[in-house]
């Protein structure tokens, strides 16, 4: 992975999911989303949860080209999860996250673990 594509231990670029990101970021306090080079940069949990949202959407898609991207989403989720675990980041430490966002993330996490839990369940 090139240094350009690496995520920092506490934040991640979330611009690649387009409109989903823009809508999701609107519900967060402005001081929790930084602008770096014109791109929104959010806490690692925000990035991880938005990646889970994208994974779920790709898996539910009818179009084959969306489903083909699911392994990429899975790789990204695993990378973000590893960063969060290595940085000892816990959602409980981030009380500023909107409860509805946390609830949806937990639901998606359960779905992800049901599908891939043999590899990642211990990290969640």
mmCIF file of C-alpha atoms in Angstrom:
data_model
loop_
_atom_site.group_PDB
_atom_site.id
_atom_site.type_symbol
_atom_site.label_atom_id
_atom_site.label_comp_id
_atom_site.label_asym_id
_atom_site.label_seq_id
_atom_site.Cartn_x
_atom_site.Cartn_y
_atom_site.Cartn_z
ATOM 1 C CA UNK A 1 0.000 0.000 0.000
ATOM 2 C CA UNK A 2 1.495 3.347 -0.958
ATOM 3 C CA UNK A 3 1.788 6.096 1.639
ATOM 4 C CA UNK A 4 -0.819 8.019 -0.320
ATOM 5 C CA UNK A 5 -3.400 5.303 0.356
ATOM 6 C CA UNK A 6 -2.602 4.785 4.048
ATOM 7 C CA UNK A 7 -4.990 5.862 6.750
ATOM 8 C CA UNK A 8 -3.729 7.532 9.892
ATOM 9 C CA UNK A 9 -4.410 5.773 13.200
ATOM 10 C CA UNK A 10 -7.164 8.184 14.210
ATOM 11 C CA UNK A 11 -8.713 9.491 11.028
ATOM 12 C CA UNK A 12 -9.447 8.482 7.493
ATOM 13 C CA UNK A 13 -10.449 10.093 4.267
ATOM 14 C CA UNK A 14 -14.071 9.381 3.539
ATOM 15 C CA UNK A 15 -14.557 11.258 0.303
ATOM 16 C CA UNK A 16 -14.660 8.210 -1.962
ATOM 17 C CA UNK A 17 -18.208 7.231 -1.083
ATOM 18 C CA UNK A 18 -19.599 10.430 -2.544
ATOM 19 C CA UNK A 19 -23.090 11.534 -1.659
ATOM 20 C CA UNK A 20 -23.474 8.977 1.121
ATOM 21 C CA UNK A 21 -20.529 10.604 2.841
ATOM 22 C CA UNK A 22 -21.844 14.120 2.365
ATOM 23 C CA UNK A 23 -25.190 13.199 3.924
ATOM 24 C CA UNK A 24 -23.580 11.221 6.737
ATOM 25 C CA UNK A 25 -21.139 13.972 7.617
ATOM 26 C CA UNK A 26 -23.914 16.561 7.935
ATOM 27 C CA UNK A 27 -25.031 14.984 11.204
ATOM 28 C CA UNK A 28 -21.615 15.330 12.868
ATOM 29 C CA UNK A 29 -20.289 18.329 14.776
ATOM 30 C CA UNK A 30 -18.286 20.536 12.419
ATOM 31 C CA UNK A 31 -15.254 20.425 14.708
ATOM 32 C CA UNK A 32 -15.077 16.631 14.276
ATOM 33 C CA UNK A 33 -14.729 16.806 10.481
ATOM 34 C CA UNK A 34 -11.562 18.410 9.165
ATOM 35 C CA UNK A 35 -10.996 19.738 5.679
ATOM 36 C CA UNK A 36 -7.637 18.678 4.312
ATOM 37 C CA UNK A 37 -6.927 19.752 0.772
ATOM 38 C CA UNK A 38 -10.640 20.192 0.084
ATOM 39 C CA UNK A 39 -11.502 16.673 1.259
ATOM 40 C CA UNK A 40 -13.491 15.852 4.383
ATOM 41 C CA UNK A 41 -11.456 13.832 6.878
ATOM 42 C CA UNK A 42 -13.245 12.130 9.745
ATOM 43 C CA UNK A 43 -12.501 9.993 12.779
ATOM 44 C CA UNK A 44 -11.618 6.361 12.095
ATOM 45 C CA UNK A 45 -15.028 5.160 13.361
ATOM 46 C CA UNK A 46 -16.867 7.433 10.975
ATOM 47 C CA UNK A 47 -14.812 6.073 8.077
ATOM 48 C CA UNK A 48 -15.277 2.484 9.240
ATOM 49 C CA UNK A 49 -19.036 2.868 9.647
ATOM 50 C CA UNK A 50 -19.409 4.524 6.260
ATOM 51 C CA UNK A 51 -17.380 1.707 4.701
ATOM 52 C CA UNK A 52 -19.778 -0.765 6.349
ATOM 53 C CA UNK A 53 -22.674 1.178 4.843
ATOM 54 C CA UNK A 54 -21.068 0.927 1.402
ATOM 55 C CA UNK A 55 -20.376 -2.789 1.890
ATOM 56 C CA UNK A 56 -24.020 -3.375 2.786
ATOM 57 C CA UNK A 57 -25.226 -1.357 -0.212
ATOM 58 C CA UNK A 58 -22.935 -3.209 -2.615
ATOM 59 C CA UNK A 59 -24.065 -6.563 -1.270
ATOM 60 C CA UNK A 60 -27.721 -5.631 -1.716
ATOM 61 C CA UNK A 61 -27.240 -4.242 -5.222
ATOM 62 C CA UNK A 62 -28.801 -5.966 -8.187
ATOM 63 C CA UNK A 63 -26.152 -4.785 -10.646
ATOM 64 C CA UNK A 64 -23.228 -7.178 -10.897
ATOM 65 C CA UNK A 65 -20.595 -4.431 -11.161
ATOM 66 C CA UNK A 66 -21.560 -3.202 -7.675
ATOM 67 C CA UNK A 67 -21.365 -6.713 -6.256
ATOM 68 C CA UNK A 68 -17.913 -7.144 -7.806
ATOM 69 C CA UNK A 69 -16.678 -4.280 -5.613
ATOM 70 C CA UNK A 70 -17.679 -6.051 -2.402
ATOM 71 C CA UNK A 71 -14.228 -7.683 -1.925
ATOM 72 C CA UNK A 72 -12.641 -4.231 -2.160
ATOM 73 C CA UNK A 73 -15.002 -2.933 0.514
ATOM 74 C CA UNK A 74 -14.160 -5.947 2.668
ATOM 75 C CA UNK A 75 -10.428 -5.248 2.320
ATOM 76 C CA UNK A 76 -10.954 -1.592 3.230
ATOM 77 C CA UNK A 77 -13.098 -2.496 6.241
ATOM 78 C CA UNK A 78 -10.482 -4.938 7.489
ATOM 79 C CA UNK A 79 -7.730 -2.310 7.075
ATOM 80 C CA UNK A 80 -9.713 0.344 8.951
ATOM 81 C CA UNK A 81 -10.607 -2.141 11.672
ATOM 82 C CA UNK A 82 -6.952 -3.075 12.119
ATOM 83 C CA UNK A 83 -6.037 0.601 12.447
ATOM 84 C CA UNK A 84 -8.780 1.194 15.018
ATOM 85 C CA UNK A 85 -7.712 -1.858 17.037
ATOM 86 C CA UNK A 86 -4.016 -0.916 16.872
ATOM 87 C CA UNK A 87 -4.835 2.609 18.025
ATOM 88 C CA UNK A 88 -7.003 1.264 20.869
ATOM 89 C CA UNK A 89 -9.963 3.216 19.554
ATOM 90 C CA UNK A 90 -13.344 2.322 21.019
ATOM 91 C CA UNK A 91 -16.727 3.689 20.037
ATOM 92 C CA UNK A 92 -17.546 4.227 23.715
ATOM 93 C CA UNK A 93 -14.799 6.875 23.837
ATOM 94 C CA UNK A 94 -16.567 8.844 21.094
ATOM 95 C CA UNK A 95 -19.748 10.053 22.795
ATOM 96 C CA UNK A 96 -20.180 12.775 20.163
ATOM 97 C CA UNK A 97 -21.231 10.203 17.541
ATOM 98 C CA UNK A 98 -24.991 10.469 16.864
ATOM 99 C CA UNK A 99 -26.830 7.543 18.458
ATOM 100 C CA UNK A 100 -28.693 6.733 15.238
ATOM 101 C CA UNK A 101 -25.344 6.431 13.437
ATOM 102 C CA UNK A 102 -23.989 4.144 16.173
ATOM 103 C CA UNK A 103 -27.138 1.985 16.095
ATOM 104 C CA UNK A 104 -26.939 1.537 12.316
ATOM 105 C CA UNK A 105 -23.227 0.804 12.552
ATOM 106 C CA UNK A 106 -23.865 -1.893 15.165
ATOM 107 C CA UNK A 107 -26.537 -3.469 12.962
ATOM 108 C CA UNK A 108 -24.193 -3.456 9.961
ATOM 109 C CA UNK A 109 -21.359 -4.803 12.095
ATOM 110 C CA UNK A 110 -23.510 -7.772 13.143
ATOM 111 C CA UNK A 111 -24.352 -8.436 9.477
ATOM 112 C CA UNK A 112 -20.681 -8.193 8.520
ATOM 113 C CA UNK A 113 -19.663 -10.568 11.330
ATOM 114 C CA UNK A 114 -22.400 -13.002 10.351
ATOM 115 C CA UNK A 115 -20.893 -13.137 6.880
ATOM 116 C CA UNK A 116 -17.163 -12.899 7.702
ATOM 117 C CA UNK A 117 -17.040 -13.452 11.463
ATOM 118 C CA UNK A 118 -14.574 -16.286 11.237
ATOM 119 C CA UNK A 119 -11.891 -13.721 10.422
ATOM 120 C CA UNK A 120 -12.916 -10.517 12.182
ATOM 121 C CA UNK A 121 -15.340 -11.251 15.033
ATOM 122 C CA UNK A 122 -12.673 -11.049 17.741
ATOM 123 C CA UNK A 123 -11.676 -7.554 16.644
ATOM 124 C CA UNK A 124 -15.170 -6.087 16.777
#
